PDB file of C-alpha atoms in Angstrom:
ATOM      1  CA  MET A 551       6.178  47.050  -5.460  1.00 48.00           C
ATOM      2  CA  LYS A 552       9.074  45.940  -7.895  1.00 46.00           C
ATOM      3  CA  ASN A 553       9.255  42.504  -5.871  1.00 43.00           C
ATOM      4  CA  LEU A 554       5.764  41.512  -6.673  1.00 39.00           C
ATOM      5  CA  LYS A 555       6.797  42.679 -10.475  1.00 41.00           C
ATOM      6  CA  LEU A 556       9.620  40.522 -10.531  1.00 38.00           C
ATOM      7  CA  LEU A 557       7.560  37.875  -9.112  1.00 36.00           C
ATOM      8  CA  PHE A 558       4.916  38.106 -11.489  1.00 41.00           C
ATOM      9  CA  ALA A 559       7.405  38.322 -14.377  1.00 39.00           C
ATOM     10  CA  PHE A 560       9.055  34.909 -13.121  1.00 42.00           C
ATOM     11  CA  MET A 561       6.359  33.485 -13.297  1.00 41.00           C
ATOM     12  CA  LEU A 562       5.063  34.414 -16.406  1.00 41.00           C
ATOM     13  CA  LEU A 563       8.066  33.251 -17.952  1.00 42.00           C
ATOM     14  CA  PHE A 564       8.051  29.857 -15.941  1.00 44.00           C
ATOM     15  CA  PHE A 565       4.436  29.386 -17.686  1.00 44.00           C
ATOM     16  CA  VAL A 566       5.887  30.103 -21.002  1.00 42.00           C
ATOM     17  CA  PHE A 567       8.519  27.615 -20.862  1.00 42.00           C
ATOM     18  CA  THR A 568       6.639  24.762 -19.235  1.00 42.00           C
ATOM     19  CA  THR A 569       3.911  25.578 -21.759  1.00 43.00           C
ATOM     20  CA  ILE A 570       6.603  25.560 -24.564  1.00 42.00           C
ATOM     21  CA  ASN A 571       8.521  22.608 -23.150  1.00 43.00           C
ATOM     22  CA  ALA A 572       5.279  20.715 -23.162  1.00 47.00           C
ATOM     23  CA  GLN A 573       4.177  21.516 -26.644  1.00 58.00           C
ATOM     24  CA  ASP A 574       7.970  20.322 -27.737  1.00 87.00           C
ATOM     25  CA  PHE A 575       7.158  16.736 -26.902  1.00 96.00           C
ATOM     26  CA  GLN A 576       7.564  14.063 -29.651  1.00 97.00           C
ATOM     27  CA  VAL A 577       6.314  10.571 -28.907  1.00 97.00           C
ATOM     28  CA  PRO A 578       9.225   8.264 -29.854  1.00 96.00           C
ATOM     29  CA  LYS A 579       9.142   6.078 -32.738  1.00 95.00           C
ATOM     30  CA  ASN A 580      11.800   3.019 -33.900  1.00 93.00           C
ATOM     31  CA  TYR A 581      12.563   1.951 -30.079  1.00 94.00           C
ATOM     32  CA  THR A 582      12.655  -1.599 -28.594  1.00 94.00           C
ATOM     33  CA  LEU A 583      11.573  -2.361 -25.444  1.00 95.00           C
ATOM     34  CA  LYS A 584      13.264  -6.184 -24.953  1.00 95.00           C
ATOM     35  CA  VAL A 585      15.927  -5.581 -22.078  1.00 96.00           C
ATOM     36  CA  ALA A 586      15.916  -3.242 -18.799  1.00 95.00           C
ATOM     37  CA  ASP A 587      18.368  -1.072 -20.392  1.00 96.00           C
ATOM     38  CA  ASP A 588      16.331  -0.277 -23.133  1.00 97.00           C
ATOM     39  CA  TYR A 589      13.320   0.842 -20.743  1.00 97.00           C
ATOM     40  CA  LYS A 590      16.161   2.718 -18.861  1.00 97.00           C
ATOM     41  CA  LYS A 591      16.781   4.882 -21.969  1.00 97.00           C
ATOM     42  CA  LEU A 592      13.433   5.868 -22.504  1.00 98.00           C
ATOM     43  CA  GLU A 593      12.795   7.163 -18.567  1.00 98.00           C
ATOM     44  CA  LYS A 594      13.164  10.570 -19.723  1.00 98.00           C
ATOM     45  CA  ASP A 595      10.882  10.321 -22.623  1.00 98.00           C
ATOM     46  CA  VAL A 596       8.221   8.601 -20.383  1.00 98.00           C
ATOM     47  CA  VAL A 597       8.473  11.277 -17.944  1.00 98.00           C
ATOM     48  CA  ASP A 598       8.145  14.035 -20.958  1.00 98.00           C
ATOM     49  CA  CYS A 599       4.998  12.185 -21.990  1.00 98.00           C
ATOM     50  CA  VAL A 600       3.155  12.088 -19.083  1.00 98.00           C
ATOM     51  CA  ASN A 601       3.631  15.582 -18.804  1.00 98.00           C
ATOM     52  CA  TRP A 602       2.723  16.597 -21.604  1.00 98.00           C
ATOM     53  CA  LEU A 603      -0.349  14.740 -20.875  1.00 98.00           C
ATOM     54  CA  GLU A 604      -1.231  16.063 -17.922  1.00 98.00           C
ATOM     55  CA  ASN A 605      -0.546  19.502 -19.183  1.00 97.00           C
ATOM     56  CA  THR A 606      -2.083  19.142 -22.796  1.00 96.00           C
ATOM     57  CA  PRO A 607      -6.176  19.799 -22.598  1.00 96.00           C
ATOM     58  CA  ILE A 608      -7.948  15.987 -23.247  1.00 95.00           C
ATOM     59  CA  ASN A 609      -9.655  17.460 -26.510  1.00 94.00           C
ATOM     60  CA  LYS A 610      -6.212  18.760 -28.591  1.00 94.00           C
ATOM     61  CA  ASP A 611      -4.170  16.937 -30.079  1.00 94.00           C
ATOM     62  CA  GLU A 612      -6.147  13.209 -29.885  1.00 94.00           C
ATOM     63  CA  ASN A 613      -4.163  11.389 -32.409  1.00 96.00           C
ATOM     64  CA  LYS A 614      -0.738  12.750 -30.354  1.00 98.00           C
ATOM     65  CA  ARG A 615      -2.595  11.754 -27.049  1.00 97.00           C
ATOM     66  CA  THR A 616      -3.529   8.216 -28.539  1.00 97.00           C
ATOM     67  CA  ASP A 617       0.204   7.786 -29.453  1.00 97.00           C
ATOM     68  CA  ALA A 618       1.425   9.225 -26.322  1.00 98.00           C
ATOM     69  CA  ASN A 619      -0.952   7.000 -24.015  1.00 97.00           C
ATOM     70  CA  ALA A 620       0.213   3.946 -26.296  1.00 97.00           C
ATOM     71  CA  PHE A 621       3.707   4.579 -25.810  1.00 98.00           C
ATOM     72  CA  PHE A 622       3.415   4.964 -22.067  1.00 98.00           C
ATOM     73  CA  MET A 623       1.239   2.036 -21.849  1.00 97.00           C
ATOM     74  CA  GLN A 624       3.801  -0.089 -23.771  1.00 97.00           C
ATOM     75  CA  TRP A 625       6.430   1.353 -21.689  1.00 98.00           C
ATOM     76  CA  ILE A 626       4.839   0.859 -18.495  1.00 97.00           C
ATOM     77  CA  THR A 627       3.549  -2.520 -18.933  1.00 97.00           C
ATOM     78  CA  GLY A 628       6.931  -3.958 -19.366  1.00 97.00           C
ATOM     79  CA  SER A 629       9.140  -1.794 -17.343  1.00 97.00           C
ATOM     80  CA  PRO A 630      11.176  -3.895 -14.713  1.00 95.00           C
ATOM     81  CA  ASP A 631      11.885  -0.852 -12.616  1.00 93.00           C
ATOM     82  CA  VAL A 632       8.399   0.469 -12.393  1.00 94.00           C
ATOM     83  CA  SER A 633       5.001  -1.164 -11.479  1.00 93.00           C
ATOM     84  CA  VAL A 634       2.063   0.704 -11.089  1.00 95.00           C
ATOM     85  CA  ALA A 635      -0.560  -0.515  -7.770  1.00 94.00           C
ATOM     86  CA  ILE A 636      -4.246   0.707  -8.253  1.00 96.00           C
ATOM     87  CA  SER A 637      -5.980   1.102  -4.913  1.00 96.00           C
ATOM     88  CA  SER A 638     -10.085   0.806  -4.933  1.00 95.00           C
ATOM     89  CA  TYR A 639     -10.193   4.551  -4.421  1.00 96.00           C
ATOM     90  CA  VAL A 640      -8.445   5.229  -7.966  1.00 97.00           C
ATOM     91  CA  LEU A 641     -11.090   3.374  -9.655  1.00 96.00           C
ATOM     92  CA  ASP A 642     -13.800   5.234  -8.049  1.00 96.00           C
ATOM     93  CA  LEU A 643     -12.093   8.068  -9.267  1.00 97.00           C
ATOM     94  CA  THR A 644     -11.381   7.302 -12.734  1.00 97.00           C
ATOM     95  CA  GLU A 645     -14.748   5.461 -13.327  1.00 96.00           C
ATOM     96  CA  LYS A 646     -16.510   8.257 -15.142  1.00 97.00           C
ATOM     97  CA  ASN A 647     -13.462   9.587 -16.805  1.00 97.00           C
ATOM     98  CA  PRO A 648     -11.497   6.832 -17.762  1.00 96.00           C
ATOM     99  CA  THR A 649      -8.810   9.020 -19.150  1.00 96.00           C
ATOM    100  CA  LEU A 650      -7.876   9.569 -15.359  1.00 98.00           C
ATOM    101  CA  LEU A 651      -6.541   6.020 -14.747  1.00 98.00           C
ATOM    102  CA  ILE A 652      -3.876   6.762 -17.276  1.00 98.00           C
ATOM    103  CA  THR A 653      -3.402  10.487 -15.331  1.00 98.00           C
ATOM    104  CA  PHE A 654      -2.880   8.617 -12.365  1.00 98.00           C
ATOM    105  CA  MET A 655      -0.604   5.920 -13.974  1.00 98.00           C
ATOM    106  CA  GLY A 656       2.042   8.419 -15.198  1.00 98.00           C
ATOM    107  CA  ALA A 657       2.262  10.672 -12.076  1.00 98.00           C
ATOM    108  CA  TRP A 658       3.046   7.385 -10.096  1.00 97.00           C
ATOM    109  CA  THR A 659       5.435   6.521 -12.807  1.00 97.00           C
ATOM    110  CA  ARG A 660       6.938   9.722 -13.321  1.00 98.00           C
ATOM    111  CA  TYR A 661       7.327  10.164  -9.045  1.00 97.00           C
ATOM    112  CA  ALA A 662       9.164   6.615  -9.242  1.00 96.00           C
ATOM    113  CA  ILE A 663      11.406   7.719 -11.998  1.00 96.00           C
ATOM    114  CA  GLU A 664      12.255  10.884 -10.181  1.00 96.00           C
ATOM    115  CA  ASN A 665      12.664   9.533  -6.575  1.00 94.00           C
ATOM    116  CA  PRO A 666      14.047   5.928  -6.979  1.00 87.00           C
ATOM    117  CA  GLU A 667      15.188   5.971  -3.768  1.00 83.00           C
ATOM    118  CA  GLY A 668      12.714   7.477  -1.937  1.00 68.00           C
ATOM    119  CA  GLY A 669       9.477   6.629  -3.556  1.00 70.00           C
ATOM    120  CA  ASP A 670       7.404   4.859  -1.295  1.00 89.00           C
ATOM    121  CA  SER A 671       3.771   3.559  -2.253  1.00 93.00           C
ATOM    122  CA  PHE A 672       2.157   6.541  -0.268  1.00 96.00           C
ATOM    123  CA  ASN A 673       3.994   9.323  -1.929  1.00 95.00           C
ATOM    124  CA  ARG A 674       3.693   7.769  -5.538  1.00 96.00           C
ATOM    125  CA  ASN A 675      -0.224   7.450  -4.715  1.00 97.00           C
ATOM    126  CA  PHE A 676      -0.239  11.205  -3.564  1.00 97.00           C
ATOM    127  CA  ALA A 677       1.623  12.126  -7.166  1.00 97.00           C
ATOM    128  CA  GLY A 678      -1.074  10.456  -8.892  1.00 97.00           C
ATOM    129  CA  LEU A 679      -4.023  11.500  -6.821  1.00 97.00           C
ATOM    130  CA  LYS A 680      -2.520  15.652  -7.276  1.00 97.00           C
ATOM    131  CA  SER A 681      -2.579  14.487 -10.934  1.00 98.00           C
ATOM    132  CA  ILE A 682      -5.838  13.428 -11.130  1.00 98.00           C
ATOM    133  CA  ILE A 683      -7.162  16.634  -9.437  1.00 97.00           C
ATOM    134  CA  LYS A 684      -4.747  18.758 -11.749  1.00 97.00           C
ATOM    135  CA  VAL A 685      -6.036  17.156 -14.950  1.00 98.00           C
ATOM    136  CA  TYR A 686     -10.045  17.169 -13.851  1.00 98.00           C
ATOM    137  CA  THR A 687      -9.492  21.100 -13.019  1.00 96.00           C
ATOM    138  CA  ASN A 688      -7.913  21.867 -16.142  1.00 96.00           C
ATOM    139  CA  ASN A 689     -10.434  19.828 -18.473  1.00 96.00           C
ATOM    140  CA  LYS A 690     -13.584  20.727 -16.845  1.00 93.00           C
ATOM    141  CA  ASP A 691     -14.649  22.607 -20.093  1.00 89.00           C
ATOM    142  CA  SER A 692     -12.683  20.298 -22.397  1.00 89.00           C
ATOM    143  CA  GLY A 693     -14.215  17.025 -22.284  1.00 88.00           C
ATOM    144  CA  ILE A 694     -14.035  16.068 -18.605  1.00 95.00           C
ATOM    145  CA  LYS A 695     -17.450  14.454 -17.082  1.00 96.00           C
ATOM    146  CA  LYS A 696     -18.477  16.171 -13.916  1.00 96.00           C
ATOM    147  CA  ASP A 697     -17.659  13.470 -11.246  1.00 96.00           C
ATOM    148  CA  LYS A 698     -18.925  13.936  -7.560  1.00 96.00           C
ATOM    149  CA  ASN A 699     -16.257  11.561  -5.849  1.00 96.00           C
ATOM    150  CA  VAL A 700     -13.808  13.896  -7.512  1.00 97.00           C
ATOM    151  CA  GLU A 701     -15.192  17.116  -6.695  1.00 96.00           C
ATOM    152  CA  LYS A 702     -15.153  15.801  -2.989  1.00 95.00           C
ATOM    153  CA  LEU A 703     -11.172  15.873  -3.066  1.00 95.00           C
ATOM    154  CA  LEU A 704     -11.599  19.495  -4.690  1.00 95.00           C
ATOM    155  CA  LYS A 705     -13.344  21.127  -1.200  1.00 95.00           C
ATOM    156  CA  LEU A 706      -9.931  19.776   0.499  1.00 93.00           C
ATOM    157  CA  GLU A 707      -8.215  22.702   1.383  1.00 88.00           C
ATOM    158  CA  THR A 708      -4.518  21.724   1.855  1.00 94.00           C
ATOM    159  CA  ASP A 709      -2.228  18.990   0.850  1.00 94.00           C
ATOM    160  CA  ASP A 710      -2.291  17.674   4.601  1.00 96.00           C
ATOM    161  CA  ASP A 711      -6.005  17.395   4.050  1.00 96.00           C
ATOM    162  CA  LEU A 712      -5.566  15.278   0.935  1.00 95.00           C
ATOM    163  CA  LYS A 713      -2.810  13.343   2.668  1.00 97.00           C
ATOM    164  CA  ALA A 714      -5.265  12.602   5.474  1.00 97.00           C
ATOM    165  CA  TRP A 715      -8.017  11.749   2.893  1.00 97.00           C
ATOM    166  CA  LEU A 716      -5.563   9.458   0.934  1.00 97.00           C
ATOM    167  CA  THR A 717      -4.270   7.511   4.388  1.00 96.00           C
ATOM    168  CA  LYS A 718      -8.077   7.020   5.367  1.00 96.00           C
ATOM    169  CA  ASN A 719      -8.650   5.261   1.877  1.00 95.00           C
ATOM    170  CA  LEU A 720      -5.159   3.312   1.437  1.00 93.00           C
ATOM    171  CA  LYS A 721      -6.436   1.577   4.679  1.00 88.00           C
ATOM    172  CA  ASN A 722      -9.669   0.271   3.043  1.00 73.00           C
TER     173      ASN A 722
END
């Protein structure tokens, strides 16, 4: 029983820290993106931006969300080190909810930044897919439209099932 209380306390502290940390994110201002080093210097800000976008309800802080999306898109558009590949399955999953496309691209980018040596396309796609599921699930009452394609993914029970689905869809 004591172990359960400790586990619960740890989980609660982790959640509070994550929430506070996500709320502290400020969209960078007055940055320059001209040379490779400019992009490298902003990688932590990009990861923080992606985390904020992923963890903040889509109908909250709409002006900040717009600024965060613009910052992310400007960074990813010119980044010499990270490029995102969009497969047709991603377009199917984001057609009804275009915000999920940036969600996918953000998670792909975060994975690429955090795993520069081991970030193959499959793992980047998997990170993007998991993020789509998370944002879709967490925002069902916050502006996300119901989508049968994403709902099918929610029925997959394990990461292995999701990986099998992804493998099949990457081949198409």
